[in-house]
């Protein structure tokens, strides 16, 4: 647990520091539309993420975790349309209803993201150095030379050895775990205030999962970011985040500190999630 971070209670009582929450979501709904069908994916969820706070989102497959993440990022689903209502306040600014161009500017620069599959999220034809340089040049207007120097620092920060040489390699020259480190470097390159990690370790084997989780914890602390960590696995949440929201069928059914939820879950659904998974013990160091 990170002491000193804001701990927001689960009820609706006025909360000290809530006004200062980096992200404040109220009544968020998301409905997929296509082929004459309307599929509700989020049924009005409320949550907040404080500054430099790490918050977990746990729930079974299909409970709405990724739709929640994508709603904050303003990402549209491929092949269908989505209608969203409610409020997504980031730094006091309403994100719902912003144009795609406005959201593109926020994504990467203010909100970074890491997804499950590191291979499809990297461009196979570009070197990884070029891909990180591109973020810094596009979002920060840096010169090629300044960007490359920061890129090498970032690769070092995420634990890539010989970063100056490795920057010239292509994604397929890296292992799965190393590609996920590269993606994390891309995600934090512009020092976003919020990092959203959606199942960032699911595709990796258990030892590598622990290394990547430890890296995320370290970066969150070093860069002072807020973290939204999405997983179906309570073992990942324990020891990683301050608070947790439990999702079921497009709703938040329970929330509170990780300790409280792990030790005395209210909902049978939450108990089942906790019992379903072996706990991952994080080894020291990365
Ligand atoms: N492109 C889409 N078109 C229609 N419905 C979708 C689409 N994407 C997701 N859904 C629906 O939205 C709901 C929530 O999906 P979501 O991907 O957020 O779940 P999840 O909690 O991330 O699950 P998982 O753990 O499997 O990643 C599901 O019922 C799903 O069927
Ligand atoms: Mg998902």
CSV table of C-alpha atoms and ligand atoms in Angstrom, one decimal:
chain,number,residue,atom,x,y,z
A,1,UNK,CA,0.0,0.0,0.0
A,2,UNK,CA,1.2,3.5,-0.7
A,3,UNK,CA,0.5,5.5,2.4
A,4,UNK,CA,-0.4,9.1,2.0
A,5,UNK,CA,-2.4,8.6,-1.1
A,6,UNK,CA,-6.0,9.7,-1.0
A,7,UNK,CA,-8.3,7.0,0.1
A,8,UNK,CA,-11.9,7.7,-1.0
A,9,UNK,CA,-14.7,5.9,0.9
A,10,UNK,CA,-17.1,3.8,-1.1
A,11,UNK,CA,-20.3,5.6,-0.2
A,12,UNK,CA,-21.6,8.9,-1.6
A,13,UNK,CA,-20.7,11.0,1.4
A,14,UNK,CA,-18.8,14.2,0.5
A,15,UNK,CA,-15.1,13.2,0.4
A,16,UNK,CA,-12.2,15.2,1.4
A,17,UNK,CA,-10.1,15.7,-1.7
A,18,UNK,CA,-12.7,14.6,-4.1
A,19,UNK,CA,-12.8,17.9,-5.8
A,20,UNK,CA,-9.1,17.4,-6.5
A,21,UNK,CA,-9.6,13.9,-8.0
A,22,UNK,CA,-7.8,13.7,-11.3
A,23,UNK,CA,-10.5,11.6,-12.9
A,24,UNK,CA,-14.1,11.8,-11.8
A,25,UNK,CA,-16.7,9.7,-13.6
A,26,UNK,CA,-20.4,9.9,-12.9
A,27,UNK,CA,-23.3,8.0,-14.3
A,28,UNK,CA,-21.3,6.7,-17.3
A,29,UNK,CA,-23.3,4.5,-19.6
A,30,UNK,CA,-22.0,2.9,-22.8
A,31,UNK,CA,-24.3,1.2,-25.3
A,32,UNK,CA,-23.2,-0.7,-28.4
A,33,UNK,CA,-25.4,-0.2,-31.4
A,34,UNK,CA,-25.4,-2.2,-34.6
A,35,UNK,CA,-27.5,-4.5,-36.8
A,36,UNK,CA,-30.6,-3.1,-35.1
A,37,UNK,CA,-29.5,-4.2,-31.6
A,38,UNK,CA,-28.6,-2.1,-28.6
A,39,UNK,CA,-26.2,-3.9,-26.2
A,40,UNK,CA,-25.7,-2.0,-22.9
A,41,UNK,CA,-22.1,-2.5,-21.7
A,42,UNK,CA,-22.0,0.1,-18.9
A,43,UNK,CA,-25.1,0.8,-17.0
A,44,UNK,CA,-24.2,4.1,-15.1
A,45,UNK,CA,-21.0,3.7,-13.2
A,46,UNK,CA,-19.4,6.2,-10.8
A,47,UNK,CA,-15.7,6.2,-9.9
A,48,UNK,CA,-12.8,8.5,-9.2
A,49,UNK,CA,-9.0,8.3,-9.4
A,50,UNK,CA,-7.0,10.7,-7.2
A,51,UNK,CA,-3.8,12.3,-8.1
A,52,UNK,CA,-0.9,9.8,-7.9
A,53,UNK,CA,-3.4,7.2,-6.7
A,54,UNK,CA,-3.5,3.7,-8.1
A,55,UNK,CA,-6.9,2.1,-8.6
A,56,UNK,CA,-7.8,-1.4,-9.6
A,57,UNK,CA,-10.8,-2.5,-11.7
A,58,UNK,CA,-11.6,-6.2,-11.3
A,59,UNK,CA,-14.4,-8.3,-12.8
A,60,UNK,CA,-15.2,-11.3,-14.9
A,61,UNK,CA,-14.9,-11.4,-18.6
A,62,UNK,CA,-17.5,-9.1,-20.2
A,63,UNK,CA,-18.2,-7.1,-17.1
A,64,UNK,CA,-17.2,-3.8,-18.8
A,65,UNK,CA,-13.6,-3.2,-17.7
A,66,UNK,CA,-12.3,-2.5,-21.2
A,67,UNK,CA,-15.3,-0.5,-22.2
A,68,UNK,CA,-14.6,1.7,-19.1
A,69,UNK,CA,-11.0,2.2,-20.1
A,70,UNK,CA,-11.9,3.0,-23.7
A,71,UNK,CA,-14.5,5.4,-22.6
A,72,UNK,CA,-12.0,7.4,-20.6
A,73,UNK,CA,-9.7,7.4,-23.6
A,74,UNK,CA,-12.5,8.2,-26.0
A,75,UNK,CA,-11.7,5.2,-28.2
A,76,UNK,CA,-14.4,4.0,-30.5
A,77,UNK,CA,-14.9,0.2,-31.0
A,78,UNK,CA,-14.0,-1.3,-34.4
A,79,UNK,CA,-16.9,-2.4,-36.5
A,80,UNK,CA,-19.7,-1.0,-34.3
A,81,UNK,CA,-20.8,2.3,-32.8
A,82,UNK,CA,-21.1,3.2,-29.2
A,83,UNK,CA,-23.3,5.7,-27.4
A,84,UNK,CA,-22.1,7.1,-24.2
A,85,UNK,CA,-23.9,9.3,-21.6
A,86,UNK,CA,-22.8,10.7,-18.2
A,87,UNK,CA,-19.7,12.5,-17.3
A,88,UNK,CA,-16.0,11.9,-17.5
A,89,UNK,CA,-14.2,14.8,-15.9
A,90,UNK,CA,-10.4,14.8,-16.3
A,91,UNK,CA,-8.6,17.6,-14.6
A,92,UNK,CA,-11.9,19.3,-14.3
A,93,UNK,CA,-12.5,19.1,-18.1
A,94,UNK,CA,-15.4,17.1,-19.5
A,95,UNK,CA,-14.1,14.5,-22.0
A,96,UNK,CA,-17.4,13.1,-23.2
A,97,UNK,CA,-18.4,14.9,-26.3
A,98,UNK,CA,-14.9,16.0,-27.3
A,99,UNK,CA,-14.0,15.5,-30.9
A,100,UNK,CA,-11.7,12.7,-32.0
A,101,UNK,CA,-9.0,15.3,-32.7
A,102,UNK,CA,-9.3,16.7,-29.2
A,103,UNK,CA,-9.1,13.3,-27.7
A,104,UNK,CA,-6.1,12.3,-29.8
A,105,UNK,CA,-4.3,15.2,-28.2
A,106,UNK,CA,-5.2,14.0,-24.7
A,107,UNK,CA,-4.3,10.4,-25.4
A,108,UNK,CA,-0.6,9.8,-25.0
A,109,UNK,CA,0.1,13.3,-23.7
A,110,UNK,CA,-2.1,13.4,-20.6
A,111,UNK,CA,-3.5,9.9,-20.5
A,112,UNK,CA,-1.2,7.0,-21.4
A,113,UNK,CA,-2.4,3.5,-22.1
A,114,UNK,CA,-1.0,-0.1,-22.1
A,115,UNK,CA,-3.1,-2.9,-23.5
A,116,UNK,CA,-2.9,-6.7,-23.3
A,117,UNK,CA,-1.2,-7.6,-26.5
A,118,UNK,CA,2.1,-6.0,-27.1
A,119,UNK,CA,2.6,-7.3,-30.6
A,120,UNK,CA,-0.5,-5.7,-32.1
A,121,UNK,CA,0.0,-2.4,-30.3
A,122,UNK,CA,3.5,-1.8,-31.8
A,123,UNK,CA,4.1,-1.1,-35.4
A,124,UNK,CA,6.0,-4.1,-36.9
A,125,UNK,CA,7.7,-2.1,-39.6
A,126,UNK,CA,9.1,0.7,-37.5
A,127,UNK,CA,12.0,0.4,-35.0
A,128,UNK,CA,11.0,0.8,-31.4
A,129,UNK,CA,13.1,3.9,-31.1
A,130,UNK,CA,11.3,5.6,-34.0
A,131,UNK,CA,7.9,4.7,-32.3
A,132,UNK,CA,8.9,6.4,-29.0
A,133,UNK,CA,10.6,9.3,-30.8
A,134,UNK,CA,7.4,9.8,-32.7
A,135,UNK,CA,5.4,10.3,-29.5
A,136,UNK,CA,7.8,12.9,-28.2
A,137,UNK,CA,8.0,14.7,-31.5
A,138,UNK,CA,4.2,14.7,-32.1
A,139,UNK,CA,3.0,15.5,-28.6
A,140,UNK,CA,5.8,17.6,-27.4
A,141,UNK,CA,7.3,19.1,-30.5
A,142,UNK,CA,10.8,17.8,-29.8
A,143,UNK,CA,13.5,17.7,-32.3
A,144,UNK,CA,14.7,14.3,-33.6
A,145,UNK,CA,17.9,14.5,-31.6
A,146,UNK,CA,16.2,15.5,-28.3
A,147,UNK,CA,13.6,12.9,-28.8
A,148,UNK,CA,16.1,10.1,-29.4
A,149,UNK,CA,18.1,11.0,-26.3
A,150,UNK,CA,14.9,10.8,-24.2
A,151,UNK,CA,13.9,7.6,-25.9
A,152,UNK,CA,17.1,6.0,-24.8
A,153,UNK,CA,16.6,7.2,-21.2
A,154,UNK,CA,13.0,5.8,-21.3
A,155,UNK,CA,14.2,2.4,-22.6
A,156,UNK,CA,16.7,2.3,-19.8
A,157,UNK,CA,14.0,3.3,-17.3
A,158,UNK,CA,11.8,0.4,-18.3
A,159,UNK,CA,14.7,-2.1,-18.0
A,160,UNK,CA,15.9,-2.6,-21.6
A,161,UNK,CA,19.7,-3.3,-21.6
A,162,UNK,CA,21.9,-1.5,-24.1
A,163,UNK,CA,19.0,0.9,-24.8
A,164,UNK,CA,20.9,3.0,-27.5
A,165,UNK,CA,21.5,0.0,-29.7
A,166,UNK,CA,18.1,-1.7,-28.9
A,167,UNK,CA,16.3,1.5,-30.0
A,168,UNK,CA,17.3,0.5,-33.6
A,169,UNK,CA,15.6,-2.9,-33.4
A,170,UNK,CA,12.2,-3.9,-34.6
A,171,UNK,CA,9.4,-5.3,-32.3
A,172,UNK,CA,9.9,-8.9,-33.5
A,173,UNK,CA,13.4,-8.8,-32.2
A,174,UNK,CA,12.1,-8.5,-28.6
A,175,UNK,CA,10.5,-11.2,-26.4
A,176,UNK,CA,6.9,-10.7,-25.2
A,177,UNK,CA,7.9,-9.3,-21.8
A,178,UNK,CA,10.4,-6.9,-23.4
A,179,UNK,CA,7.8,-5.8,-25.9
A,180,UNK,CA,5.5,-5.0,-23.0
A,181,UNK,CA,8.3,-3.0,-21.4
A,182,UNK,CA,8.7,-1.1,-24.7
A,183,UNK,CA,4.9,-0.4,-24.8
A,184,UNK,CA,5.1,0.9,-21.3
A,185,UNK,CA,8.0,3.2,-22.4
A,186,UNK,CA,5.7,4.5,-25.2
A,187,UNK,CA,2.8,5.0,-22.8
A,188,UNK,CA,4.8,7.0,-20.2
A,189,UNK,CA,7.0,8.9,-22.8
A,190,UNK,CA,5.1,12.1,-22.5
A,191,UNK,CA,4.8,11.8,-18.7
A,192,UNK,CA,1.0,11.4,-18.6
A,193,UNK,CA,-0.9,12.2,-15.4
A,194,UNK,CA,-2.9,9.0,-15.8
A,195,UNK,CA,-1.8,5.6,-17.0
A,196,UNK,CA,-4.5,3.1,-17.9
A,197,UNK,CA,-3.2,-0.5,-18.1
A,198,UNK,CA,-5.8,-2.9,-19.4
A,199,UNK,CA,-4.7,-6.5,-18.6
A,200,UNK,CA,-1.1,-5.6,-19.2
A,201,UNK,CA,0.3,-8.9,-18.1
A,202,UNK,CA,-2.3,-11.5,-19.3
A,203,UNK,CA,-0.3,-12.6,-22.3
A,204,UNK,CA,2.9,-13.1,-20.3
A,205,UNK,CA,4.2,-16.0,-18.3
A,206,UNK,CA,4.0,-15.7,-14.5
A,207,UNK,CA,7.6,-14.7,-13.8
A,208,UNK,CA,7.5,-12.0,-16.4
A,209,UNK,CA,4.0,-10.8,-15.2
A,210,UNK,CA,5.6,-10.1,-11.8
A,211,UNK,CA,8.4,-8.1,-13.3
A,212,UNK,CA,6.0,-6.0,-15.4
A,213,UNK,CA,3.8,-5.3,-12.4
A,214,UNK,CA,6.8,-4.3,-10.3
A,215,UNK,CA,7.9,-2.0,-13.2
A,216,UNK,CA,4.4,-0.4,-13.2
A,217,UNK,CA,4.5,0.2,-9.5
A,218,UNK,CA,8.0,1.7,-9.7
A,219,UNK,CA,7.1,4.0,-12.6
A,220,UNK,CA,3.9,5.2,-11.0
A,221,UNK,CA,5.9,6.2,-7.9
A,222,UNK,CA,8.9,7.7,-9.9
A,223,UNK,CA,6.8,9.7,-12.3
A,224,UNK,CA,4.0,10.6,-9.8
A,225,UNK,CA,1.3,9.2,-12.2
A,226,UNK,CA,-2.1,8.0,-11.3
A,227,UNK,CA,-2.8,4.4,-12.4
A,228,UNK,CA,-5.9,2.6,-13.5
A,229,UNK,CA,-5.1,-1.1,-13.5
A,230,UNK,CA,-7.6,-3.4,-15.1
A,231,UNK,CA,-7.6,-7.1,-14.5
A,232,UNK,CA,-9.8,-10.1,-14.0
A,233,UNK,CA,-7.3,-11.4,-11.4
A,234,UNK,CA,-7.4,-10.3,-7.8
A,235,UNK,CA,-3.9,-11.7,-7.4
A,236,UNK,CA,-2.7,-8.9,-9.6
A,237,UNK,CA,-4.5,-6.2,-7.6
A,238,UNK,CA,-3.3,-7.2,-4.2
A,239,UNK,CA,-0.2,-5.2,-3.3
A,240,UNK,CA,-0.4,-3.1,-6.5
A,241,UNK,CA,-3.2,-0.6,-5.9
A,242,UNK,CA,-4.7,1.5,-3.2
A,243,UNK,CA,-8.4,1.0,-4.0
A,244,UNK,CA,-10.4,-1.3,-6.1
A,245,UNK,CA,-13.7,-1.2,-8.0
A,246,UNK,CA,-15.4,-4.6,-8.6
A,247,UNK,CA,-17.4,-4.7,-11.9
A,248,UNK,CA,-20.2,-7.0,-12.8
A,249,UNK,CA,-22.4,-6.8,-15.9
A,250,UNK,CA,-21.6,-3.2,-16.6
A,251,UNK,CA,-22.0,-2.0,-13.0
A,252,UNK,CA,-19.7,-1.3,-10.1
A,253,UNK,CA,-21.0,-3.7,-7.4
A,254,UNK,CA,-18.4,-3.0,-4.7
A,255,UNK,CA,-15.5,-0.6,-4.0
A,256,UNK,CA,-13.1,0.2,-1.3
A,257,UNK,CA,-9.6,-0.3,-0.1
A,258,UNK,CA,-7.9,-3.4,-1.4
A,259,UNK,CA,-7.4,-4.6,2.2
A,260,UNK,CA,-11.1,-4.2,3.1
A,261,UNK,CA,-12.3,-5.9,-0.1
A,262,UNK,CA,-9.9,-8.8,0.1
A,263,UNK,CA,-10.6,-9.4,3.8
A,264,UNK,CA,-14.3,-8.8,4.0
A,265,UNK,CA,-15.9,-8.7,0.6
A,266,UNK,CA,-19.6,-7.9,0.8
A,267,UNK,CA,-20.7,-9.5,-2.5
A,268,UNK,CA,-20.7,-13.3,-3.2
A,269,UNK,CA,-19.5,-12.4,-6.7
A,270,UNK,CA,-16.4,-10.6,-5.2
A,271,UNK,CA,-15.7,-13.6,-2.9
A,272,UNK,CA,-15.8,-15.9,-5.9
A,273,UNK,CA,-13.4,-13.6,-7.8
A,274,UNK,CA,-11.0,-13.6,-4.8
A,275,UNK,CA,-11.2,-17.4,-4.4
A,276,UNK,CA,-10.8,-18.0,-8.1
A,277,UNK,CA,-7.1,-17.0,-8.4
A,278,UNK,CA,-3.9,-17.9,-6.7
A,279,UNK,CA,-2.0,-14.9,-5.4
A,280,UNK,CA,1.0,-13.8,-7.4
A,281,UNK,CA,3.9,-13.0,-5.0
A,282,UNK,CA,6.0,-10.2,-6.4
A,283,UNK,CA,9.7,-10.9,-6.1
A,284,UNK,CA,11.9,-8.0,-4.9
A,285,UNK,CA,13.5,-5.9,-7.7
A,286,UNK,CA,12.9,-6.0,-11.4
B,1,LIG,N1,-17.4,-4.0,-30.2
B,1,LIG,C1,-18.4,-4.5,-29.5
B,1,LIG,N2,-19.6,-4.6,-30.0
B,1,LIG,C2,-20.7,-5.0,-29.2
B,1,LIG,N3,-20.6,-5.3,-27.9
B,1,LIG,C3,-19.3,-5.2,-27.4
B,1,LIG,C4,-18.2,-4.8,-28.1
B,1,LIG,N4,-17.1,-4.8,-27.2
B,1,LIG,C5,-17.6,-5.2,-26.0
B,1,LIG,N5,-18.9,-5.5,-26.1
B,1,LIG,C6,-19.7,-5.9,-25.0
B,1,LIG,O1,-19.6,-5.0,-23.9
B,1,LIG,C7,-19.5,-5.7,-22.7
B,1,LIG,C8,-18.3,-5.4,-21.9
B,1,LIG,O2,-17.1,-5.8,-22.6
B,1,LIG,P1,-15.6,-5.5,-22.1
B,1,LIG,O3,-14.8,-5.7,-23.3
B,1,LIG,O4,-15.6,-4.1,-21.5
B,1,LIG,O5,-15.4,-6.6,-21.0
B,1,LIG,P2,-14.2,-6.8,-20.1
B,1,LIG,O6,-14.6,-6.7,-18.7
B,1,LIG,O7,-13.0,-6.0,-20.5
B,1,LIG,O8,-13.9,-8.4,-20.4
B,1,LIG,P3,-12.5,-9.2,-20.6
B,1,LIG,O9,-12.1,-9.5,-19.2
B,1,LIG,O10,-12.9,-10.4,-21.3
B,1,LIG,O11,-11.5,-8.3,-21.3
B,1,LIG,C9,-19.6,-7.2,-23.0
B,1,LIG,O12,-20.9,-7.6,-22.7
B,1,LIG,C10,-19.3,-7.3,-24.5
B,1,LIG,O13,-20.1,-8.3,-25.1
B,2,LIG,MG1,-11.2,-6.4,-21.4
